[in-house]
Amino acid sequence: MRTVDWDYKTGKLLLIDQRKLPGIYQVNEYQNYQDVIEAIQTMVVRGAPAIGVTAAYTIALCGFESKAGVYDELVVDLTRCASDLQKARPTAVNLGWAIHRMLSYIKKNEETDTDKLRIAILGEAQRIADEDVVTNLAIANYGSKLINDGDTILHHCNTGALAAVDWGTALGVIRKAHEDGKRIHVLVDETRPRLQGSRLTAWELAQYKIPYDIITDNAAGYFLSRKMVHKVFFGADRVASNGDVVNKIGTYMLALAAFDNGIPAYAVMPTSTIDSSISRGDLIPIEERPSNEVLNIQVGGEKVVPEGSSARNPAFDITPNRLLTAIVTEKGVLHPPFAESIRSIL
Amino acid sequence: MRTVDWDYKTGKLLLIDQRKLPGIYQVNEYQNYQDVIEAIQTMVVRGAPAIGVTAAYTIALCGFESKAGVYDELVVDLTRCASDLQKARPTAVNLGWAIHRMLSYIKKNEETDTDKLRIAILGEAQRIADEDVVTNLAIANYGSKLINDGDTILHHCNTGALAAVDWGTALGVIRKAHEDGKRIHVLVDETRPRLQGSRLTAWELAQYKIPYDIITDNAAGYFLSRKMVHKVFFGADRVASNGDVVNKIGTYMLALAAFDNGIPAYAVMPTSTIDSSISRGDLIPIEERPSNEVLNIQVGGEKVVPEGSSARNPAFDITPNRLLTAIVTEKGVLHPPFAESIRSIL
């Protein structure tokens, strides 16, 4: 199934519970929007594109939840839902992008009967989900041409089907190259603190039968400096108009080490991840998540961190555009200077 | 007590079992040298200086174990022990340095009665241990002058008392600055895969009442780029004659991110860690440790890595001298060009 989907029989939103993978494959059902907001915050669903599509469906869910009989009342309910959703996570722009598109759609359909409008809103959410798959396939087609037979690829976080509706971004590129018959080996960095690499990317690669080894985030520099990696791929949660990439914590040091060793580093995302209203990466808000995500690590069933320790846990960092070889989107592969190449496709 | 110590009442070698900290403080006793080799390999004891002193005491232990009645037979036994010890771990040079010093001492005392020689060998090991403390205090005195009141310091791995006999290297510098009354905050990176940061450094800092926050290794770049760190400190397992530093995996990316943000990075070690026979860091052998160290991570009592996954686990990486602001030793603070400043003190 899709990572994020709508069950038309029951009118429920379905999310693969990504906190339980790879041990347990469980699909959660949602029928009220507050529960979805909590699911976004606790990372049942994560990955910028997946969060965007989830938000779109959640507006539809909110429409069905609302008791409003007239357009204006329905808009009040939907706007409150949109505003609560917007606050769920601050960094990824796809959330705001999907909410904005849904509200614009609702605004354009003022004349519609509210019951018909509820269904039409679901239709728009469905279009966003379907377009996400088409977009990701276009990304995969462009990006896979960058991969050669025999490449070893270092990949950060999870950017696969689980981060989107299907296919995903950077991992979709790798999957497409594999399906095209290229022999690829992937170094999967574990991506502390939430281990999206060793939990989710490793799980996806195993499904696709792509060979991989897990490494600690610390080990990336070693493999890069020994030239045992040909290319580095990662996704993005928000991209500034100059091409600075805000992505999962650790991306900056990884891109820096790739650059220091002359190894190409590619950021992969749909153009909906580009926030043309923000000129530089350091102006993008960075979410700091609960310290427990760092402190709850165990080995052999034992907590390893001393009692009473505190932690800092920024979830994202900023990779300056100077460290990127290219940016891969559904509209093509963008090269430096990125301010220009980004402007040309928006 | 000391991290590595000799119990004169029982004739046993004592090691704090660092695999059990911070949960359990346990001192293991050793009376045969094969067990100590296993303790080194399984990291009951770790840290380049601590491994060196452990090796010295182990030669003494081997002397008492040997049934030899004449010098030549004793030397055969001690040489076999030394050769086995040498293979215990390949990267840290202090191991080889201590063994070499012990064998030289034995060679110089050919005339001594074997029973007296056994005790004299223990005396030499004890001198190495005591000198380690004196050396570390000298390092701490030089290094602490680099720290200002109010500094936030990012520290990698464990380089404290637990990595030596007492005090340690980089963490000894921080401890000395704290004891001198400077207000310091430490960002402790967890240091995957064995978590020497969040397990051992956090535990030591708590003992010394130095305030700290734990961060993931991935987060270092974020705090450096936001200029929330004033200095970066780490130790070394082997230093080439040009100043390239081989240290715990992750050091290279950390030093690179410090350099990229103009934040000083200091490598701290006794001069016994400098291997003047090796001209560049990339010629130093890098130990690859069991993949289970990467794969055995748990959260909430559950293994998080998919069954059947493999991992690569290099234990060290190479930080090129161009990324270092200075090298701190017991003979003073060395500045670039390091080939020259190192030559001047050896």
XYZ file of C-alpha atoms in Angstrom:
692
model
C 0.000 0.000 0.000
C 0.923 3.656 -0.049
C 2.623 5.186 3.007
C -0.281 7.664 3.256
C -3.651 6.624 1.817
C -7.393 7.179 2.026
C -9.748 4.290 2.686
C -12.819 5.113 0.570
C -14.895 2.341 2.166
C -14.512 3.588 5.738
C -13.664 7.250 5.136
C -10.513 6.923 7.212
C -6.966 8.129 6.665
C -4.410 5.309 6.674
C -0.782 5.737 7.746
C 1.927 3.078 7.932
C 3.209 3.434 11.522
C 6.880 4.153 10.833
C 7.818 4.078 14.511
C 7.202 0.320 14.540
C 9.223 -0.633 11.457
C 11.180 -2.725 10.760
C 9.917 -4.991 13.569
C 6.177 -4.567 12.984
C 4.313 -3.496 9.838
C 1.184 -1.777 11.160
C -1.302 0.509 9.412
C -3.017 3.048 11.668
C -6.511 4.409 10.865
C -7.504 7.996 11.636
C -10.919 9.588 11.672
C -10.289 12.806 13.535
C -7.811 15.488 12.712
C -6.370 16.020 16.207
C -5.155 12.426 16.176
C -3.427 12.986 12.841
C -1.668 16.068 14.211
C -0.375 13.942 17.068
C 0.693 11.276 14.556
C 2.694 13.894 12.647
C 4.293 15.203 15.843
C 5.215 11.766 17.150
C 6.459 10.730 13.711
C 4.044 7.911 12.912
C 4.430 9.618 9.530
C 7.579 11.572 8.619
C 9.385 12.762 5.514
C 8.548 16.118 3.970
C 6.439 14.859 1.001
C 4.528 12.349 3.154
C 3.730 15.029 5.710
C 2.399 17.289 2.941
C 0.034 14.639 1.568
C -1.059 13.692 5.089
C -1.969 17.333 5.729
C -4.044 17.473 2.537
C -6.024 14.367 3.501
C -6.398 15.744 7.020
C -8.159 18.847 5.688
C -10.538 16.472 3.895
C -11.012 14.501 7.115
C -11.780 17.735 8.916
C -14.424 18.524 6.287
C -16.214 15.259 7.034
C -15.832 15.854 10.787
C -17.392 19.302 10.588
C -21.136 19.594 11.267
C -21.335 22.828 9.224
C -24.349 23.140 6.918
C -23.231 26.277 5.064
C -20.026 27.225 3.280
C -18.913 29.959 5.699
C -19.195 27.691 8.722
C -17.340 24.921 6.947
C -14.552 27.332 6.056
C -14.244 28.351 9.732
C -13.805 24.705 10.744
C -11.381 23.965 7.926
C -9.335 27.066 8.654
C -9.015 26.124 12.321
C -7.897 22.649 11.280
C -5.401 24.131 8.809
C -4.000 26.441 11.462
C -3.539 23.590 13.976
C -1.952 21.415 11.284
C 0.448 24.171 10.276
C 1.913 24.163 13.788
C 2.478 20.395 13.909
C 6.052 20.600 12.638
C 7.882 23.795 11.733
C 10.679 22.928 9.306
C 9.349 20.991 6.298
C 7.729 23.356 3.808
C 5.568 20.689 2.133
C 3.172 20.832 5.075
C 2.488 24.517 4.506
C 2.481 24.045 0.745
C -0.244 21.365 0.875
C -2.358 23.350 3.350
C -2.096 26.445 1.170
C -3.141 24.506 -1.919
C -6.128 22.981 -0.113
C -7.300 26.355 1.235
C -6.958 27.937 -2.211
C -9.065 25.139 -3.659
C -11.723 25.645 -0.997
C -11.738 29.385 -1.674
C -12.286 28.796 -5.395
C -15.332 26.593 -4.746
C -17.493 28.941 -2.729
C -20.581 28.207 -4.832
C -20.531 24.474 -4.216
C -23.025 22.759 -1.937
C -21.240 21.834 1.329
C -21.769 18.089 0.997
C -20.473 18.145 -2.555
C -17.624 20.384 -1.424
C -16.595 17.875 1.263
C -16.157 15.252 -1.457
C -14.473 17.685 -3.813
C -11.956 18.561 -1.069
C -11.150 14.873 -0.692
C -10.717 14.783 -4.471
C -8.165 17.592 -4.277
C -6.256 15.765 -1.504
C -6.307 12.643 -3.643
C -4.910 14.650 -6.574
C -2.063 15.902 -4.368
C -1.289 12.292 -3.352
C -1.429 11.043 -6.942
C 0.656 13.940 -8.214
C 3.244 13.148 -5.532
C 3.729 9.694 -7.038
C 3.996 11.106 -10.574
C 6.407 13.782 -9.355
C 8.566 11.219 -7.554
C 8.728 9.050 -10.649
C 9.862 12.050 -12.705
C 12.522 12.771 -10.049
C 13.631 9.138 -10.141
C 13.944 9.255 -13.928
C 16.119 12.368 -13.901
C 18.186 11.321 -10.882
C 18.870 7.732 -11.901
C 20.824 8.970 -14.922
C 23.402 10.339 -12.448
C 24.133 6.824 -11.160
C 26.562 4.508 -12.930
C 26.710 0.739 -12.967
C 28.936 -0.323 -10.048
C 28.443 2.797 -7.928
C 28.610 2.753 -4.148
C 26.171 5.356 -2.861
C 26.062 6.876 0.599
C 22.517 7.764 1.652
C 21.314 9.783 4.660
C 18.064 9.382 6.614
C 15.041 7.851 4.872
C 13.871 9.375 1.619
C 12.102 6.365 0.155
C 8.491 5.327 -0.325
C 8.030 5.719 3.429
C 8.944 9.418 3.233
C 6.398 10.121 0.492
C 3.318 8.397 -0.917
C 5.394 5.992 -2.987
C 8.926 5.937 -4.457
C 10.209 8.917 -2.490
C 13.033 11.232 -3.486
C 16.723 10.272 -3.078
C 15.953 6.627 -2.370
C 13.516 6.576 -5.296
C 16.426 7.621 -7.530
C 18.520 4.719 -6.205
C 15.608 2.284 -6.594
C 15.051 3.379 -10.196
C 18.736 2.922 -11.056
C 18.531 -0.573 -9.536
C 15.389 -1.382 -11.552
C 17.197 -0.166 -14.672
C 19.703 -2.951 -14.039
C 22.578 -0.935 -12.595
C 24.547 -2.780 -9.923
C 24.560 -0.554 -6.857
C 25.816 -0.878 -3.321
C 24.385 1.468 -0.675
C 26.059 2.609 2.527
C 23.125 3.392 4.819
C 24.047 5.768 7.600
C 21.965 5.050 10.662
C 20.815 8.683 11.120
C 20.777 9.285 14.837
C 18.755 10.030 16.815
C 15.666 8.413 15.252
C 17.629 5.954 13.101
C 15.567 6.444 9.950
C 18.541 5.048 8.024
C 19.111 1.782 9.870
C 15.380 1.273 10.560
C 13.549 2.475 7.454
C 16.029 2.824 4.583
C 17.589 -0.552 5.399
C 14.076 -2.057 5.497
C 13.160 -0.533 2.132
C 16.432 -1.614 0.499
C 15.837 -5.158 1.726
C 12.356 -5.066 0.067
C 13.896 -3.881 -3.225
C 16.756 -6.409 -2.951
C 19.391 -3.696 -3.218
C 22.581 -4.687 -1.353
C 23.558 -2.423 1.539
C 25.723 -2.054 4.623
C 24.736 0.017 7.630
C 27.348 2.430 8.995
C 27.298 4.869 11.883
C 26.908 8.523 10.916
C 30.446 9.005 12.254
C 31.877 6.565 9.697
C 30.777 8.484 6.585
C 33.938 10.596 6.559
C 36.160 7.531 6.634
C 34.516 5.903 3.616
C 34.507 9.193 1.708
C 38.164 9.910 2.432
C 39.134 6.382 1.341
C 37.194 7.007 -1.940
C 35.002 3.985 -1.227
C 31.911 6.056 -2.112
C 31.091 7.368 -5.601
C 28.084 9.560 -4.839
C 26.174 10.943 -1.852
C 22.366 11.294 -2.017
C 19.935 12.855 0.437
C 16.535 14.562 0.474
C 15.389 17.950 1.733
C 12.804 19.295 4.134
C 12.986 22.869 2.867
C 15.168 24.531 0.239
C 15.827 28.278 0.163
C 15.702 30.183 -3.128
C 19.522 30.205 -3.242
C 19.694 26.397 -3.046
C 20.668 26.081 0.631
C 19.149 22.797 1.808
C 17.592 22.235 5.211
C 17.479 18.497 5.764
C 17.766 15.864 8.508
C 20.434 16.609 11.098
C 23.855 15.377 9.938
C 23.370 16.283 6.262
C 25.661 19.307 6.550
C 28.653 17.352 7.884
C 28.043 14.596 5.322
C 27.914 17.057 2.416
C 30.991 18.816 3.789
C 32.966 15.570 3.923
C 31.850 14.681 0.380
C 32.961 18.122 -0.830
C 36.307 17.827 1.003
C 36.984 14.618 -0.930
C 35.688 15.728 -4.328
C 32.770 13.282 -4.237
C 29.482 14.503 -5.776
C 26.622 15.250 -3.351
C 23.044 15.428 -4.647
C 19.995 16.841 -2.864
C 16.750 15.381 -4.235
C 13.291 16.872 -3.720
C 10.056 17.896 -5.464
C 9.874 21.594 -6.369
C 7.147 21.898 -3.703
C 9.989 21.651 -1.164
C 11.545 24.848 -2.497
C 10.459 27.886 -0.480
C 11.063 30.815 -2.800
C 10.009 33.229 -0.035
C 13.209 32.441 1.906
C 16.484 33.641 0.465
C 18.984 31.691 2.598
C 19.012 28.435 4.567
C 19.948 30.017 7.878
C 16.639 31.898 7.889
C 14.618 28.658 7.947
C 13.302 27.695 11.425
C 14.947 24.554 12.819
C 12.784 22.302 14.969
C 14.304 21.110 18.251
C 12.698 17.828 19.280
C 12.377 16.151 22.712
C 15.683 15.221 24.378
C 14.390 11.744 25.056
C 15.004 10.865 21.390
C 18.731 11.169 22.164
C 18.688 9.786 25.720
C 16.547 6.660 25.230
C 19.219 4.675 23.395
C 19.823 1.172 24.730
C 22.357 -1.600 24.240
C 21.685 -5.073 25.645
C 18.404 -3.891 27.149
C 20.180 -1.297 29.319
C 19.944 2.475 29.053
C 23.471 3.735 28.451
C 23.191 7.423 29.338
C 23.769 8.457 32.987
C 20.594 9.268 34.924
C 19.897 12.971 35.062
C 21.656 13.775 31.787
C 20.141 16.414 29.522
C 20.379 16.568 25.744
C 19.950 19.020 22.867
C 18.161 17.650 19.819
C 17.940 19.848 16.709
C 16.174 17.764 14.047
C 17.602 19.493 10.964
C 20.654 21.380 9.802
C 21.527 23.679 6.928
C 23.703 22.555 4.039
C 25.036 25.615 2.188
C 24.535 25.483 -1.595
C 28.330 25.645 -2.148
C 28.568 21.999 -1.002
C 26.030 20.641 -3.511
C 26.935 19.200 -6.905
C 23.354 19.381 -8.153
C 19.732 19.499 -7.049
C 17.424 16.875 -8.552
C 13.728 17.792 -9.029
C 10.801 16.552 -11.124
C 11.575 19.387 -13.556
C 15.154 18.289 -14.110
C 18.638 18.392 -12.602
C 19.676 21.866 -11.437
C 23.294 22.994 -11.428
C 25.091 25.956 -9.806
C 24.569 28.833 -9.597
C 21.445 27.536 -7.895
C 19.729 30.899 -7.332
C 19.529 31.115 -11.129
C 18.716 27.490 -11.960
C 16.003 27.415 -9.277
C 14.465 30.644 -10.576
C 14.383 29.185 -14.089
C 12.090 26.287 -13.131
C 9.694 27.937 -10.661
C 40.836 4.478 42.137
C 42.841 4.581 38.951
C 41.318 3.234 35.729
C 44.229 0.781 35.478
C 45.992 -0.221 38.689
C 48.057 -2.938 40.341
C 46.917 -4.565 43.558
C 50.151 -5.155 45.488
C 48.420 -7.310 48.114
C 47.057 -9.861 45.673
C 49.401 -9.389 42.730
C 46.482 -8.795 40.404
C 45.866 -6.223 37.685
C 42.743 -4.119 38.301
C 40.651 -2.594 35.507
C 37.455 -0.549 35.843
C 35.041 -2.405 33.515
C 34.124 0.419 31.156
C 31.542 -1.642 29.307
C 29.326 -1.537 32.400
C 29.458 2.190 33.090
C 27.506 4.308 33.790
C 25.025 1.731 35.115
C 27.446 -0.374 37.149
C 30.850 0.559 38.590
C 32.762 -2.728 38.626
C 36.482 -3.400 39.013
C 37.729 -6.561 37.306
C 40.796 -8.457 38.606
C 43.223 -10.206 36.266
C 45.931 -12.710 37.032
C 46.702 -14.135 33.637
C 47.757 -12.285 30.569
C 45.440 -13.986 28.053
C 42.465 -12.632 30.002
C 43.885 -9.119 29.833
C 44.297 -9.406 26.061
C 40.641 -10.359 25.825
C 39.771 -7.421 28.099
C 41.608 -5.072 25.735
C 39.893 -6.545 22.669
C 36.422 -6.411 24.194
C 37.065 -2.908 25.511
C 36.840 -3.516 29.253
C 39.687 -1.004 29.022
C 39.983 1.460 26.112
C 41.642 4.778 25.402
C 45.157 4.879 23.973
C 47.019 5.851 27.202
C 45.064 3.367 29.344
C 45.779 0.561 26.869
C 49.495 1.404 26.999
C 49.667 1.235 30.794
C 47.565 -1.939 30.814
C 50.062 -3.519 28.418
C 52.985 -2.568 30.690
C 51.346 -4.142 33.745
C 50.452 -7.187 31.647
C 54.127 -7.804 30.869
C 54.717 -7.714 34.636
C 51.812 -10.117 35.165
C 53.314 -12.417 32.569
C 56.610 -12.333 34.481
C 54.899 -13.599 37.618
C 52.978 -16.197 35.594
C 56.154 -17.592 34.028
C 57.793 -20.606 35.697
C 61.176 -19.693 34.181
C 64.145 -20.029 36.529
C 66.761 -18.387 34.285
C 66.842 -15.081 32.427
C 66.754 -16.523 28.899
C 63.672 -18.618 29.610
C 61.920 -15.683 31.233
C 62.676 -13.538 28.190
C 61.143 -16.196 25.916
C 57.923 -16.112 27.963
C 57.828 -12.314 28.161
C 58.482 -11.947 24.441
C 55.632 -14.307 23.599
C 53.360 -12.313 25.889
C 54.521 -9.059 24.294
C 53.887 -10.414 20.823
C 50.338 -11.544 21.710
C 49.635 -8.214 23.392
C 50.881 -6.281 20.367
C 48.174 -7.903 18.243
C 45.330 -7.064 20.641
C 44.448 -3.801 18.889
C 46.186 -2.388 15.833
C 45.636 1.380 15.786
C 46.690 2.994 19.072
C 50.449 3.424 19.185
C 50.685 3.613 22.997
C 50.269 -0.159 23.164
C 53.379 -0.726 21.060
C 55.197 2.112 22.808
C 54.669 0.601 26.281
C 55.598 -2.904 25.133
C 58.763 -1.575 23.518
C 59.722 0.284 26.670
C 59.142 -2.789 28.835
C 61.206 -5.039 26.542
C 64.039 -2.498 26.455
C 64.021 -2.415 30.242
C 64.151 -6.211 30.415
C 67.040 -6.280 27.945
C 69.004 -3.791 30.038
C 68.660 -5.947 33.173
C 70.109 -9.219 31.942
C 72.325 -9.603 35.025
C 69.489 -9.480 37.522
C 68.268 -12.594 39.345
C 64.945 -13.674 37.780
C 62.894 -13.225 40.951
C 64.302 -9.755 41.500
C 63.785 -9.043 37.789
C 60.087 -9.972 38.043
C 59.663 -7.330 40.737
C 61.797 -4.810 38.846
C 59.601 -5.304 35.751
C 56.545 -4.510 37.862
C 58.406 -1.425 39.075
C 58.925 -0.295 35.490
C 55.226 -0.804 34.703
C 54.370 1.180 37.815
C 56.687 3.978 36.608
C 54.875 4.053 33.250
C 51.551 4.331 35.091
C 52.804 7.075 37.411
C 54.441 8.964 34.552
C 51.136 8.797 32.675
C 49.461 10.733 35.486
C 52.277 13.307 35.609
C 52.187 13.624 31.816
C 48.436 14.095 31.798
C 48.643 16.791 34.444
C 51.260 18.617 32.358
C 48.955 18.316 29.321
C 46.049 19.641 31.403
C 48.119 22.615 32.530
C 49.121 23.587 28.998
C 45.706 22.883 27.479
C 43.568 24.596 30.090
C 45.149 27.933 29.180
C 43.405 27.631 25.805
C 39.992 27.668 27.498
C 38.263 30.891 28.472
C 35.718 31.559 31.160
C 32.274 31.046 29.605
C 33.392 28.711 26.801
C 31.142 26.050 25.349
C 33.322 23.116 24.351
C 32.416 20.287 22.016
C 34.130 17.032 23.000
C 34.359 13.739 21.072
C 34.562 10.200 22.498
C 36.004 9.701 25.982
C 39.426 11.095 26.738
C 39.130 11.433 30.499
C 40.459 9.541 33.501
C 38.810 6.429 32.079
C 40.931 6.644 28.922
C 44.190 6.876 30.888
C 45.337 6.132 34.423
C 43.892 9.378 35.756
C 42.985 12.794 34.312
C 43.239 11.758 30.681
C 43.959 14.039 27.733
C 41.307 16.310 26.189
C 38.853 15.807 29.048
C 41.670 16.367 31.562
C 42.197 19.781 29.952
C 38.509 20.607 30.401
C 38.531 19.315 33.994
C 41.573 21.443 34.819
C 39.961 24.578 33.383
C 36.875 23.817 35.506
C 39.018 23.322 38.636
C 40.710 26.644 37.862
C 37.282 28.231 38.261
C 36.407 28.781 34.608
C 32.697 28.384 33.856
C 32.441 25.840 31.083
C 29.612 24.097 29.285
C 30.369 20.879 27.413
C 28.497 19.480 24.443
C 29.154 15.733 24.679
C 28.698 13.966 21.374
C 27.496 10.436 21.947
C 30.204 8.821 19.772
C 28.519 5.967 17.971
C 28.868 3.068 17.834
C 30.195 2.408 21.362
C 28.811 5.630 22.840
C 31.930 6.509 24.819
C 30.650 10.097 24.886
C 27.160 9.592 26.272
C 28.245 6.684 28.509
C 31.686 7.579 29.819
C 32.348 11.285 29.225
C 28.884 12.198 30.513
C 29.534 10.024 33.585
C 32.901 11.670 34.231
C 31.512 15.192 33.761
C 28.756 14.391 36.251
C 31.441 13.295 38.773
C 33.350 16.564 38.240
C 30.124 18.610 38.385
C 30.812 20.168 34.987
C 27.537 21.057 33.202
C 26.926 19.253 29.920
C 24.372 18.364 27.275
C 24.522 15.212 25.204
C 24.089 15.604 21.432
C 24.088 13.100 18.597
C 27.248 13.025 16.499
C 25.092 14.331 13.632
C 24.227 17.498 15.567
C 27.806 18.784 15.940
C 27.693 20.600 12.590
C 24.521 22.447 13.555
C 25.952 23.819 16.812
C 29.233 24.738 15.106
C 27.510 26.535 12.235
C 25.339 28.480 14.687
C 28.537 29.518 16.530
C 27.194 27.956 19.719
C 30.573 26.260 20.297
C 33.814 28.086 21.083
C 36.307 25.225 20.903
C 36.464 21.581 19.874
C 38.636 19.137 21.842
C 39.468 15.490 21.168
C 42.232 12.977 21.845
C 44.318 10.806 19.536
C 45.111 7.136 19.132
C 48.113 7.662 16.875
C 49.652 10.807 15.387
C 51.859 10.765 12.290
C 55.056 12.821 12.194
C 53.280 15.431 10.029
C 50.554 15.946 12.660
C 47.788 13.942 10.983
C 45.672 12.540 13.811
C 44.118 9.091 13.861
C 41.372 9.137 16.447
C 37.937 7.691 17.187
C 35.650 7.452 14.162
C 33.846 10.754 13.575
C 36.767 12.994 14.532
C 37.496 13.860 10.905
C 33.981 15.156 10.151
C 33.911 17.024 13.465
C 37.252 18.723 12.808
C 36.151 19.509 9.258
C 32.947 21.182 10.475
C 34.916 23.167 13.073
C 37.340 24.306 10.362
C 34.488 25.225 8.003
C 33.119 27.551 10.685
C 36.410 29.028 11.871
C 36.154 27.384 15.284
C 39.435 26.139 16.818
C 39.955 22.373 17.007
C 42.551 20.922 19.388
C 43.951 17.400 19.426
C 45.333 16.463 22.850
C 47.721 13.575 23.538
C 50.957 12.569 25.285
C 53.997 12.594 23.003
C 54.027 8.784 23.342
C 51.041 8.831 20.972
C 53.163 10.377 18.221
C 54.564 7.739 15.871
C 57.536 9.423 14.235
C 58.088 6.343 12.060
C 54.917 7.147 10.089
C 54.938 10.206 7.867
C 51.215 10.574 7.098
C 47.940 9.612 8.752
C 46.630 7.585 5.811
C 49.496 5.108 6.309
C 48.288 4.195 9.825
C 46.318 0.908 9.995
C 42.638 1.431 10.835
C 40.974 -1.271 12.923
C 37.585 -2.508 11.711
C 35.604 -3.856 14.650
C 32.692 -6.350 14.782
C 29.524 -5.244 12.959
C 27.461 -6.119 16.006
C 28.654 -2.884 17.660
C 26.598 -1.037 15.022
C 23.686 -3.469 14.743
C 22.941 -4.089 18.451
C 21.351 -0.679 19.060
C 17.974 -0.760 20.798
C 15.187 1.666 21.574
C 12.411 0.692 23.980
C 13.924 -2.751 24.443
C 13.571 -3.553 20.721
C 16.327 -4.040 18.181
C 15.782 -1.442 15.474
C 17.856 -2.801 12.589
C 16.197 -5.240 10.140
C 17.189 -8.886 10.625
C 19.901 -9.979 8.242
C 21.435 -6.507 7.867
C 25.209 -6.232 7.634
C 27.348 -3.325 8.795
C 30.806 -1.844 8.293
C 32.510 -0.607 11.460
C 35.838 1.212 11.135
C 36.830 2.294 14.652
C 39.035 5.258 13.721
C 39.464 7.859 11.025
C 42.204 10.226 9.914
C 42.044 13.949 10.567
C 44.473 15.761 8.249
C 46.763 18.227 10.043
C 45.346 21.125 7.959
C 42.156 20.964 10.083
C 43.908 21.323 13.459
C 44.452 24.616 15.240
C 47.016 23.149 17.624
C 48.228 19.907 19.175
C 48.457 19.859 22.976
C 51.128 17.639 24.574
C 52.905 17.413 27.929
C 55.794 19.305 26.321
C 53.642 22.250 25.288
C 51.164 23.415 22.669
C 52.309 22.755 19.097
C 51.286 24.988 16.207
C 51.461 24.568 12.412
C 53.505 23.652 10.519
C 53.198 20.509 12.615
C 55.948 18.487 10.923
C 58.332 21.112 12.285
C 56.800 21.701 15.711
C 56.539 17.942 16.327
C 60.171 17.418 15.309
C 61.233 20.151 17.731
C 59.880 18.332 20.805
C 60.727 14.691 20.043
